[in-house]
Coordinates of C-alpha atoms in Angstrom, one line a residue:
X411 CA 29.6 -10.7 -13.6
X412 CA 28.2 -14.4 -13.2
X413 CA 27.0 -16.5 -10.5
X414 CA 26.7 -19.9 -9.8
X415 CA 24.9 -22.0 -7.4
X416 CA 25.4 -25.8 -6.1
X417 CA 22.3 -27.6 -6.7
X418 CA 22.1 -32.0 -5.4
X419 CA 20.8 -33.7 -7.7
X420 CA 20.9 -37.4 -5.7
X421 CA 24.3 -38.1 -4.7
X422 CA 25.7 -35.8 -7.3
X423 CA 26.4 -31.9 -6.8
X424 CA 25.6 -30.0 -9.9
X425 CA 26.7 -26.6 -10.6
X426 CA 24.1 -24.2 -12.5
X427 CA 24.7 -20.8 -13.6
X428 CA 21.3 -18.6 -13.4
X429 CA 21.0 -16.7 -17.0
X430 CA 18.6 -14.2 -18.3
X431 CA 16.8 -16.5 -21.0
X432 CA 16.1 -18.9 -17.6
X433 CA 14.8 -16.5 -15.8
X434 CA 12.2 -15.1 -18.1
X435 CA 11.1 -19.1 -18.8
X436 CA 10.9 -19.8 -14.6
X437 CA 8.6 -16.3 -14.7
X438 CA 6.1 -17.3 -17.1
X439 CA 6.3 -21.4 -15.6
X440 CA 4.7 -19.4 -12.1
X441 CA 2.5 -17.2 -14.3
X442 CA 1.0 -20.3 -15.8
X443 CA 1.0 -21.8 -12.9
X444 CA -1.1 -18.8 -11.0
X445 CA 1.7 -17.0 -9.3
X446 CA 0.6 -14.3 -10.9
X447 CA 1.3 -11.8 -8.6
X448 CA 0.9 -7.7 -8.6
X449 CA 1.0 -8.2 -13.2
X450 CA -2.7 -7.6 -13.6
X451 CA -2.4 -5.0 -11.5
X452 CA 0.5 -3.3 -13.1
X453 CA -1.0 -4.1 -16.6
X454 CA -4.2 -2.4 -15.8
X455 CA -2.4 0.6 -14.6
X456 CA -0.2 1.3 -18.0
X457 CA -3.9 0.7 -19.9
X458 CA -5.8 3.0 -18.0
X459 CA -3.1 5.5 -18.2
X460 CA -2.7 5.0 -21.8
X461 CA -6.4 5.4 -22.4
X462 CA -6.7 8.7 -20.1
X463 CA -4.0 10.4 -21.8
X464 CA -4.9 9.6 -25.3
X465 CA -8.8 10.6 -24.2
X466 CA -7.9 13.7 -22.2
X467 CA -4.2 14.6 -22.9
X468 CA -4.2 17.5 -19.7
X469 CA -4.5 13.6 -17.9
X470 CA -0.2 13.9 -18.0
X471 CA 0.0 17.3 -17.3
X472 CA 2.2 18.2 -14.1
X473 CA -0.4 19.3 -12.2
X474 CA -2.7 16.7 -12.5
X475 CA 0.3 14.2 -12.1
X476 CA 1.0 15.8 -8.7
X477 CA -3.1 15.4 -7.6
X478 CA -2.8 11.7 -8.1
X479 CA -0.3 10.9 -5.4
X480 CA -2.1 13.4 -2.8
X481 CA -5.6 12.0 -4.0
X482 CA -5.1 8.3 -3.2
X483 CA -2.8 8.6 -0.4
X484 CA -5.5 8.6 2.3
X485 CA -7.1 5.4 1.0
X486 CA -3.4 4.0 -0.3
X487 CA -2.3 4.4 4.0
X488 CA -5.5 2.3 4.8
X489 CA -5.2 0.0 2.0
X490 CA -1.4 -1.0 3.5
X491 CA -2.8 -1.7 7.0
X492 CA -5.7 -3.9 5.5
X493 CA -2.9 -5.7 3.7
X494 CA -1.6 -7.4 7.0
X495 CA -6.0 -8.5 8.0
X496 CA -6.4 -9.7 4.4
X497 CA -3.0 -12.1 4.5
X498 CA -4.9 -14.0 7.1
X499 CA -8.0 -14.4 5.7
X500 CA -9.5 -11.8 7.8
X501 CA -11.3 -8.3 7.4
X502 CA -11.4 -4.8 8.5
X503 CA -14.9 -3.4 7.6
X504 CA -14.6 -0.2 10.1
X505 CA -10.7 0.8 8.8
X506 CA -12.6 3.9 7.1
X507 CA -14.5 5.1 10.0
X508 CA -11.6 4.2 12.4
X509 CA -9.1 6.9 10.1
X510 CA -12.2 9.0 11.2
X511 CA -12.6 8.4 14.5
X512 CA -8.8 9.5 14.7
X513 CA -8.8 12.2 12.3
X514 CA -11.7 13.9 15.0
X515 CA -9.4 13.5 17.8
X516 CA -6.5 14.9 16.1
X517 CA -8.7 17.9 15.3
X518 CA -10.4 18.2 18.6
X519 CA -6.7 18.2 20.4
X520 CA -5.1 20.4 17.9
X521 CA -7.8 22.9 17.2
X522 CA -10.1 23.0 20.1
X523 CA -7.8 22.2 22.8
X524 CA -5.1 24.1 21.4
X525 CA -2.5 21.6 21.6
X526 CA 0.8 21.3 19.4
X527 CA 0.4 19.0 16.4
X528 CA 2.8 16.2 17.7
X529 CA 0.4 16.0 20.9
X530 CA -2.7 15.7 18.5
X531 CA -0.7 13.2 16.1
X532 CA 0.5 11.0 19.1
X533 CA -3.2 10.9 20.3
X534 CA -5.0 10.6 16.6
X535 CA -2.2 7.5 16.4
X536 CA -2.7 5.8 20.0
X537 CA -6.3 6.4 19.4
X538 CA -5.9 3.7 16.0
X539 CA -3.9 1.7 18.2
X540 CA -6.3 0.7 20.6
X541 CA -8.9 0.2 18.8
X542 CA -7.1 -2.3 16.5
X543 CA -6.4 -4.6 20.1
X544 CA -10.1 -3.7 21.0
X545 CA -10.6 -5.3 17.7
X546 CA -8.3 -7.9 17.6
X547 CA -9.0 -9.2 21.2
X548 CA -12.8 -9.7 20.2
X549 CA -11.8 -11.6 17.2
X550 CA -9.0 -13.7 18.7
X551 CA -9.5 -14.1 22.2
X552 CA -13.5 -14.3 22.9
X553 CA -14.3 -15.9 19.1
X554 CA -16.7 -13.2 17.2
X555 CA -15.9 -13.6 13.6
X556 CA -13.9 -10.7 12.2
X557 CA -16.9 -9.5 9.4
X558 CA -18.8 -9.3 12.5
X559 CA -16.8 -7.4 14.6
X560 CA -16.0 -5.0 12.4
X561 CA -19.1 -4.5 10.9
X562 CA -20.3 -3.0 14.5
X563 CA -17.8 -1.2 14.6
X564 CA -18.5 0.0 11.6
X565 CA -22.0 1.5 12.4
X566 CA -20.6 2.4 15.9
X567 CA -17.6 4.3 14.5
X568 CA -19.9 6.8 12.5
X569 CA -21.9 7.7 15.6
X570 CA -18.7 8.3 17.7
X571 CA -17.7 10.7 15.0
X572 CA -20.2 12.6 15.3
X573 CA -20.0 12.7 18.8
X574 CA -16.5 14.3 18.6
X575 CA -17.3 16.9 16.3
X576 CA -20.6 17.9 17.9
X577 CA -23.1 16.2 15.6
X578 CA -22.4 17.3 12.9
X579 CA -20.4 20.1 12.1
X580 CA -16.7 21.0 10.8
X581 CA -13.8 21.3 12.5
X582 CA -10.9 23.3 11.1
X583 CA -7.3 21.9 11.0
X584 CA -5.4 25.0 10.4
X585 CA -1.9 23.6 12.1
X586 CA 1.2 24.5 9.8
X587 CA 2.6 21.3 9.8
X588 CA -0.4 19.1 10.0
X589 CA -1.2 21.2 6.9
X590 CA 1.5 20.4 5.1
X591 CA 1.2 16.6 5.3
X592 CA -0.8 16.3 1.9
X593 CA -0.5 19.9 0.7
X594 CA 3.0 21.3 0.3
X595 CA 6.0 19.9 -1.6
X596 CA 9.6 19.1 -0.9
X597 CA 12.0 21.5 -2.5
X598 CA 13.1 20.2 -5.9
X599 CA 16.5 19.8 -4.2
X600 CA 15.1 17.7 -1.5
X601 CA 13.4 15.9 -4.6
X602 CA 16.8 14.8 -5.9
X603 CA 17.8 13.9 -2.7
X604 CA 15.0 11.6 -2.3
X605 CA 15.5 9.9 -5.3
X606 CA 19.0 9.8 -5.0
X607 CA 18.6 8.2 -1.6
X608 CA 15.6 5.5 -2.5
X609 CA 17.6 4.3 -6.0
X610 CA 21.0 4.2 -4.0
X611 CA 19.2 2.3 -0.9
X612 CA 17.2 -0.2 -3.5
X613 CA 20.7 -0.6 -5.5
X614 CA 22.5 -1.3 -2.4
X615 CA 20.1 -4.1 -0.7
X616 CA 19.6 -5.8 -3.9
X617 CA 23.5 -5.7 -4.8
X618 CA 24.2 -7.2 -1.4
X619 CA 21.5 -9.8 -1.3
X620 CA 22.8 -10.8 -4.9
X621 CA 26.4 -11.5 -3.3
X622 CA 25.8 -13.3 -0.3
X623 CA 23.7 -15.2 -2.3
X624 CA 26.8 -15.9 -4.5
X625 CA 28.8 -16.3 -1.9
X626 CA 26.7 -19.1 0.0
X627 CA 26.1 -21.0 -3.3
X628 CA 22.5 -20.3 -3.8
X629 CA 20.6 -20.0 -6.5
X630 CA 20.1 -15.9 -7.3
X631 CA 18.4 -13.8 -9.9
X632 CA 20.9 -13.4 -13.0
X633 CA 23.5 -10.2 -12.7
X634 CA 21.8 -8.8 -15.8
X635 CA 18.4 -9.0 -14.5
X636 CA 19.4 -7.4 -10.7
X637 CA 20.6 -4.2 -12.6
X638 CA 17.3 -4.2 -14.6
X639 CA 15.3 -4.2 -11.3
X640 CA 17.4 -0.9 -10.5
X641 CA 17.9 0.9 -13.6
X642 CA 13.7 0.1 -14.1
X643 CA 13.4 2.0 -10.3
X644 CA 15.6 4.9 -11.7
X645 CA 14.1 5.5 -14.7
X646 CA 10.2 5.5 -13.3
X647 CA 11.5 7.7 -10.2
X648 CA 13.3 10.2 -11.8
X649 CA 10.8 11.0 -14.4
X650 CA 8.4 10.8 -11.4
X651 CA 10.7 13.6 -10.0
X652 CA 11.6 15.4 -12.6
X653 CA 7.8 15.5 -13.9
X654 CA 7.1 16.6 -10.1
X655 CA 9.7 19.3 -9.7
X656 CA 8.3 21.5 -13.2
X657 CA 6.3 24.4 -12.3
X658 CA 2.5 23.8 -11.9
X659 CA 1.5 27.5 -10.5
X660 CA -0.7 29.4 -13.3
X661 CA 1.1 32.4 -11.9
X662 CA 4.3 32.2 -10.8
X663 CA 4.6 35.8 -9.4
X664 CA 1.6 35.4 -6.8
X665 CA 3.1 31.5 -5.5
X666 CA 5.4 29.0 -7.2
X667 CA 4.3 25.2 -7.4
X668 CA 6.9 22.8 -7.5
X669 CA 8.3 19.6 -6.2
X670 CA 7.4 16.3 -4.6
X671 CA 4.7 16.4 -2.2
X672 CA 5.8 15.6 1.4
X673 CA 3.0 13.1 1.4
X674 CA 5.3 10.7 -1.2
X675 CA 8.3 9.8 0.8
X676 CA 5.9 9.3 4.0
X677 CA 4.1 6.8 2.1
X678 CA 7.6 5.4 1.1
X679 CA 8.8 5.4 4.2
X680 CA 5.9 3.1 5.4
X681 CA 6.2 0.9 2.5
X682 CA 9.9 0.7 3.1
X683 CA 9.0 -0.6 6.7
X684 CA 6.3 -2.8 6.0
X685 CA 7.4 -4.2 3.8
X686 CA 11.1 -4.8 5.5
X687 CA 8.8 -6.6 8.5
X688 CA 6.9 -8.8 6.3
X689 CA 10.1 -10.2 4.1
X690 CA 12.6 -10.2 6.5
X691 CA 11.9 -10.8 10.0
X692 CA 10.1 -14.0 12.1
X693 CA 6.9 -11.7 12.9
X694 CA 6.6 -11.8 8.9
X695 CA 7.5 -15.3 8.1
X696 CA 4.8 -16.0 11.4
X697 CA 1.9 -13.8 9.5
X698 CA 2.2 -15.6 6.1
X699 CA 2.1 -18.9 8.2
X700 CA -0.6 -18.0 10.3
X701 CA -2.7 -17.0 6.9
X702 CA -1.3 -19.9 5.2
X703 CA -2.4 -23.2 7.6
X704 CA -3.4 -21.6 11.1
X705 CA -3.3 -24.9 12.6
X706 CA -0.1 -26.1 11.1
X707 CA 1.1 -22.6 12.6
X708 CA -0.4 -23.4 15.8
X709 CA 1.5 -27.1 16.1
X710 CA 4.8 -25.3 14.7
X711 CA 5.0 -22.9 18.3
X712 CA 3.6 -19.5 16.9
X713 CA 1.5 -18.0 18.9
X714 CA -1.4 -17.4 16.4
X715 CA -3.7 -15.3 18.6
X716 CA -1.2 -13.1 19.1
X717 CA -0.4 -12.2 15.6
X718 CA -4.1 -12.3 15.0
X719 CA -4.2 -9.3 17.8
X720 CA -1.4 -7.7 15.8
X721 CA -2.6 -7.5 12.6
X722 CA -5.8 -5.7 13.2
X723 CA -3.5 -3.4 15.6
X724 CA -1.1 -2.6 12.8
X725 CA -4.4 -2.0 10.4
X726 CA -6.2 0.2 12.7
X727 CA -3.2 2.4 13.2
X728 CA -2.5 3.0 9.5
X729 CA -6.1 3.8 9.8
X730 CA -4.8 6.3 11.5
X731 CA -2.1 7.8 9.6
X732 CA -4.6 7.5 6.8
X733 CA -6.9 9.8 8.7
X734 CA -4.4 12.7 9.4
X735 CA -3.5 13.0 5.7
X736 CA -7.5 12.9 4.7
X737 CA -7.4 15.5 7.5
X738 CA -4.6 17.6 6.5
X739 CA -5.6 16.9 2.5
X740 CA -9.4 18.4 3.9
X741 CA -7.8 21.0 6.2
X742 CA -10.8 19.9 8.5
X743 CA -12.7 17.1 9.9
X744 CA -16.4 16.1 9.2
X745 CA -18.9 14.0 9.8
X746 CA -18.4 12.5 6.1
X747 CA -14.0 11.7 6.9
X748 CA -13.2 8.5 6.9
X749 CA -17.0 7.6 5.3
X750 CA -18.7 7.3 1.9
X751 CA -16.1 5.1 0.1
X752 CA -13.1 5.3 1.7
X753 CA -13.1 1.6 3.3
X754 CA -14.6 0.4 -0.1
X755 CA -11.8 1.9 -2.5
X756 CA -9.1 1.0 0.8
X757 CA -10.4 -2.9 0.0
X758 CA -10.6 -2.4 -2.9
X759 CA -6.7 -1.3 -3.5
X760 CA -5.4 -4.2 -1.5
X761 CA -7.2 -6.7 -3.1
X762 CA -6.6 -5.1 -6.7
X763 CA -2.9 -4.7 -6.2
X764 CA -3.0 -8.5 -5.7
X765 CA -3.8 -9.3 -2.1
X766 CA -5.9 -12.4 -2.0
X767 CA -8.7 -12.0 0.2
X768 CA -8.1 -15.7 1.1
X769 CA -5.1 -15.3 3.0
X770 CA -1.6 -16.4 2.6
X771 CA -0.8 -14.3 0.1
X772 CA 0.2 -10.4 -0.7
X773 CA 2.3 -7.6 -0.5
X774 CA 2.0 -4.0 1.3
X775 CA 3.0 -2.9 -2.5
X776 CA 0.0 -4.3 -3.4
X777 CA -1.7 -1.9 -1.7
X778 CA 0.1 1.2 -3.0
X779 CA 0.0 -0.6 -6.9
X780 CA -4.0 -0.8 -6.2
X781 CA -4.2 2.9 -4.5
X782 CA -2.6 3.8 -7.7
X783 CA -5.2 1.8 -10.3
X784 CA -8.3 3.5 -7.7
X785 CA -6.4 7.1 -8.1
X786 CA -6.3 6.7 -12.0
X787 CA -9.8 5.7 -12.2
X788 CA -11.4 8.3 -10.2
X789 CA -9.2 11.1 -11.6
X790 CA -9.5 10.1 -15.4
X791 CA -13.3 9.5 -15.6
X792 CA -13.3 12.7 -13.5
X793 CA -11.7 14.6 -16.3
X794 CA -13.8 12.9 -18.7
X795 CA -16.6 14.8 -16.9
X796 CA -18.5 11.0 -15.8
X797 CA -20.6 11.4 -12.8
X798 CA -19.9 9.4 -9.1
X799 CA -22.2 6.5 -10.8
X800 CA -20.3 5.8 -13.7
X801 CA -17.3 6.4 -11.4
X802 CA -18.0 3.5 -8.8
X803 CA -19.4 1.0 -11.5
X804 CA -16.0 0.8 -13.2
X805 CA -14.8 0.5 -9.9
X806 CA -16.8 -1.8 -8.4
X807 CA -16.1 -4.3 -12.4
X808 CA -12.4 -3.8 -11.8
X809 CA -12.5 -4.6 -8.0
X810 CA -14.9 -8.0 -9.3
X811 CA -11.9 -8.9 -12.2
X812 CA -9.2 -8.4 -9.9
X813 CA -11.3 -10.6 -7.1
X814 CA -12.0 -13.3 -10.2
X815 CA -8.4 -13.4 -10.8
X816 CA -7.0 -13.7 -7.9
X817 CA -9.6 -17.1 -7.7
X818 CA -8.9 -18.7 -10.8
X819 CA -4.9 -17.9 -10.1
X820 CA -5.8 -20.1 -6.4
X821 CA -7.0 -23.0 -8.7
X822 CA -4.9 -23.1 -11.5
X823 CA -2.1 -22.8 -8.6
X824 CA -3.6 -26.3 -6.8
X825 CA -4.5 -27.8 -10.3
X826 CA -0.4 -27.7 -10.9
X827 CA 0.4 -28.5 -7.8
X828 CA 2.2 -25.1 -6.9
X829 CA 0.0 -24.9 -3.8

């Protein structure tokens, strides 16, 4: 199958035929030219793997495959909020706090109040929500700057916590389902079915994008390379599955351990939607122009205090959803949920996935890429037997490469004249 597109060159209409051997050549001109994107990212991820599993081979078992994904999901969920603050050259210092500020009221509704688990949700999730416009209307509307703002909110976040759960005690979350968020697994059916349904969903949106592509005379990705995309999805989701779905229980006869954790598709699911309101709708196309030029935004008609407002809404309520799974993930609330370095690993993630904390530029994938790099770190060196030191020092040096990148990229990107 081959495509062609109409391309003017002066007067003249000049019909070009994408190929494979192009493609690869107009990939590495953007790498040179610092549109480097989420590569060190995904780079650094098959290193550290490689060096985990060659160091400490029970790194690949099953079992410890499966932690991963419910390990980092708390901080991957924040990490895709910050996403939207960071593309305007903003930032969220209280994100961590705020997921624990609404992980205490889901608690406090569900287990003290004794109300059902959607009531709890609903409130732990409108809770995020308006303090992301409290936020936001401080930064946009009245002027404070954002590292300001949030940096109150910060400190006043951690003494609202312990407000809600009485100074300083625990709170249990023994709800069924709220338990289940980042501790029980889909059937290995359902496993299938989720693959099934993410590859064929993928396969069908890129398929259709190719053609009407084709069919408007645009230049598109070559045939060859579109099937890649897919067949590369397949591949790394169903070993993902498969790996997932082998039994992980010691003893099968007292409980069997199998299957995607629930936690996985909800993740998808979010990445699926932010990412589908970032690419392809005007509220998207309105964020990358705000974080772009905010006054060329401003002179184009967009209102740019509005989408100022929205961002730091949108963060604060994945806050949110990041709290209930470190909730669920905890079964309880304390005064430490949401704290120590959640908001620093939750930066971190965005920034390392390839976010630039400029503005203008990222993806919400970036964030889960990042969570992923974070989740490797912390449990590799934590098989290795390295203390929390060593753990946040090779943090805090791949955090600092990933910022240093992401700067020399910005230069060599206005050097060539690509920005």
């Amino acid at each position: 199958m081959t495509s062609t597109a109409v391309r003017k060159v002066g007067p003249v209409a000049v019909t070009e035929t994408p190929t494979v051997g192009g493609h690869v050549r107009n990939y590495i001109s953007r790498v040179r030219g610092g549109d480097i994107g989420a590569l060190p990212a995904v780079l650094g991820l098959l290193v550290l793997c490689t060096v985990f599993a060659v160091m400490r081979p029970s790194f690949l078992s099953a079992q410890n495959f499966a932690n991963l994904f419910t390990q980092g999901a708390a901080v991957t969920l924040i990490a895709m909020g910050l996403v939207f603050v960071l593309l305007l050259g903003e930032i969220d210092l209280s994100a961590g706090f705020a997921s624990g500020v609404c992980a205490a009221v889901l608690a406090n509704i569900v287990t003290v109040a004794g109300l059902p688990w959607y009531v709890a949700m609903l409130a732990a999730i409108a809770t995020g929500l308006v303090i992301g416009l409290t936020l936001g209307f401080l930064v946009a509307k009245i002027g404070i700057p954002s590292f300001v703002v949030t940096l109150a909110a910060f400190l006043a976040f951690q003494g609202v916590v312990l407000l809600l759960i009485s100074g300083g005690s625990n709170i249990s979350v023994r709800d069924d389902v709220l338990v289940a968020i980042a501790n029980r697994n889909l059937t290995p059916a359902l496993g299938w079915a989720f693959f099934a349904l993410v590859v064929g969903g993928y396969a069908a949106v890129q398929l259709l994008r190719h053609r009407k592509r084709m069919a408007r005379g645009l230049l598109t990705d070559p045939f060859p390379v579109v099937l890649a995309r897919i067949g590369g999805l397949a591949v790394v989701l169903g070993v993902a599955v498969y790996i997932l779905n082998l039994e992980r229980s010691r003893n099968v006869l007292i409980n069997s351990l199998k299957g995607v954790p629930i936690v996985v598709p909800i993740i998808a699911a979010l990445l699926i939607l932010w990412t589908f309101v970032l690419q392809r709708t005007a509220y998207g196309r309105h964020v990358y122009a705000v974080g772009g030029n905010k006054e060329a935004a401003r002179r184009a008609g967009i209102n740019v205090d509005r989408i100022r407002i929205s961002v730091f809404v949108i963060c604060s309520t994945m806050a949110a959803v990041g709290g209930i799974v470190a909730a669920s993930r905890a079964n309880s609330v304390d005064p430490n949920t949401g704290g120590s370095n959640v908001l620093l690993y939750a930066v971190g993630a965005a920034v390392i996935g390839g976010t630039s904390l400029f503005g203008g530029k990222g993806r919400v994938l970036d964030a889960v890429l990042g969570g992923a790099v974070v989740a490797v770190i912390d449990n590799g060196m934590g098989l290795m037997g390295y203390s929390s030191g060593v753990k946040y020092v090779v943090t805090g040096v791949v955090l600092l490469l990933a910022a240093s990148v992401d700067a020399f990229s910005r230069r060599r990107a206005v050097a060539t004249g690509t920005r």
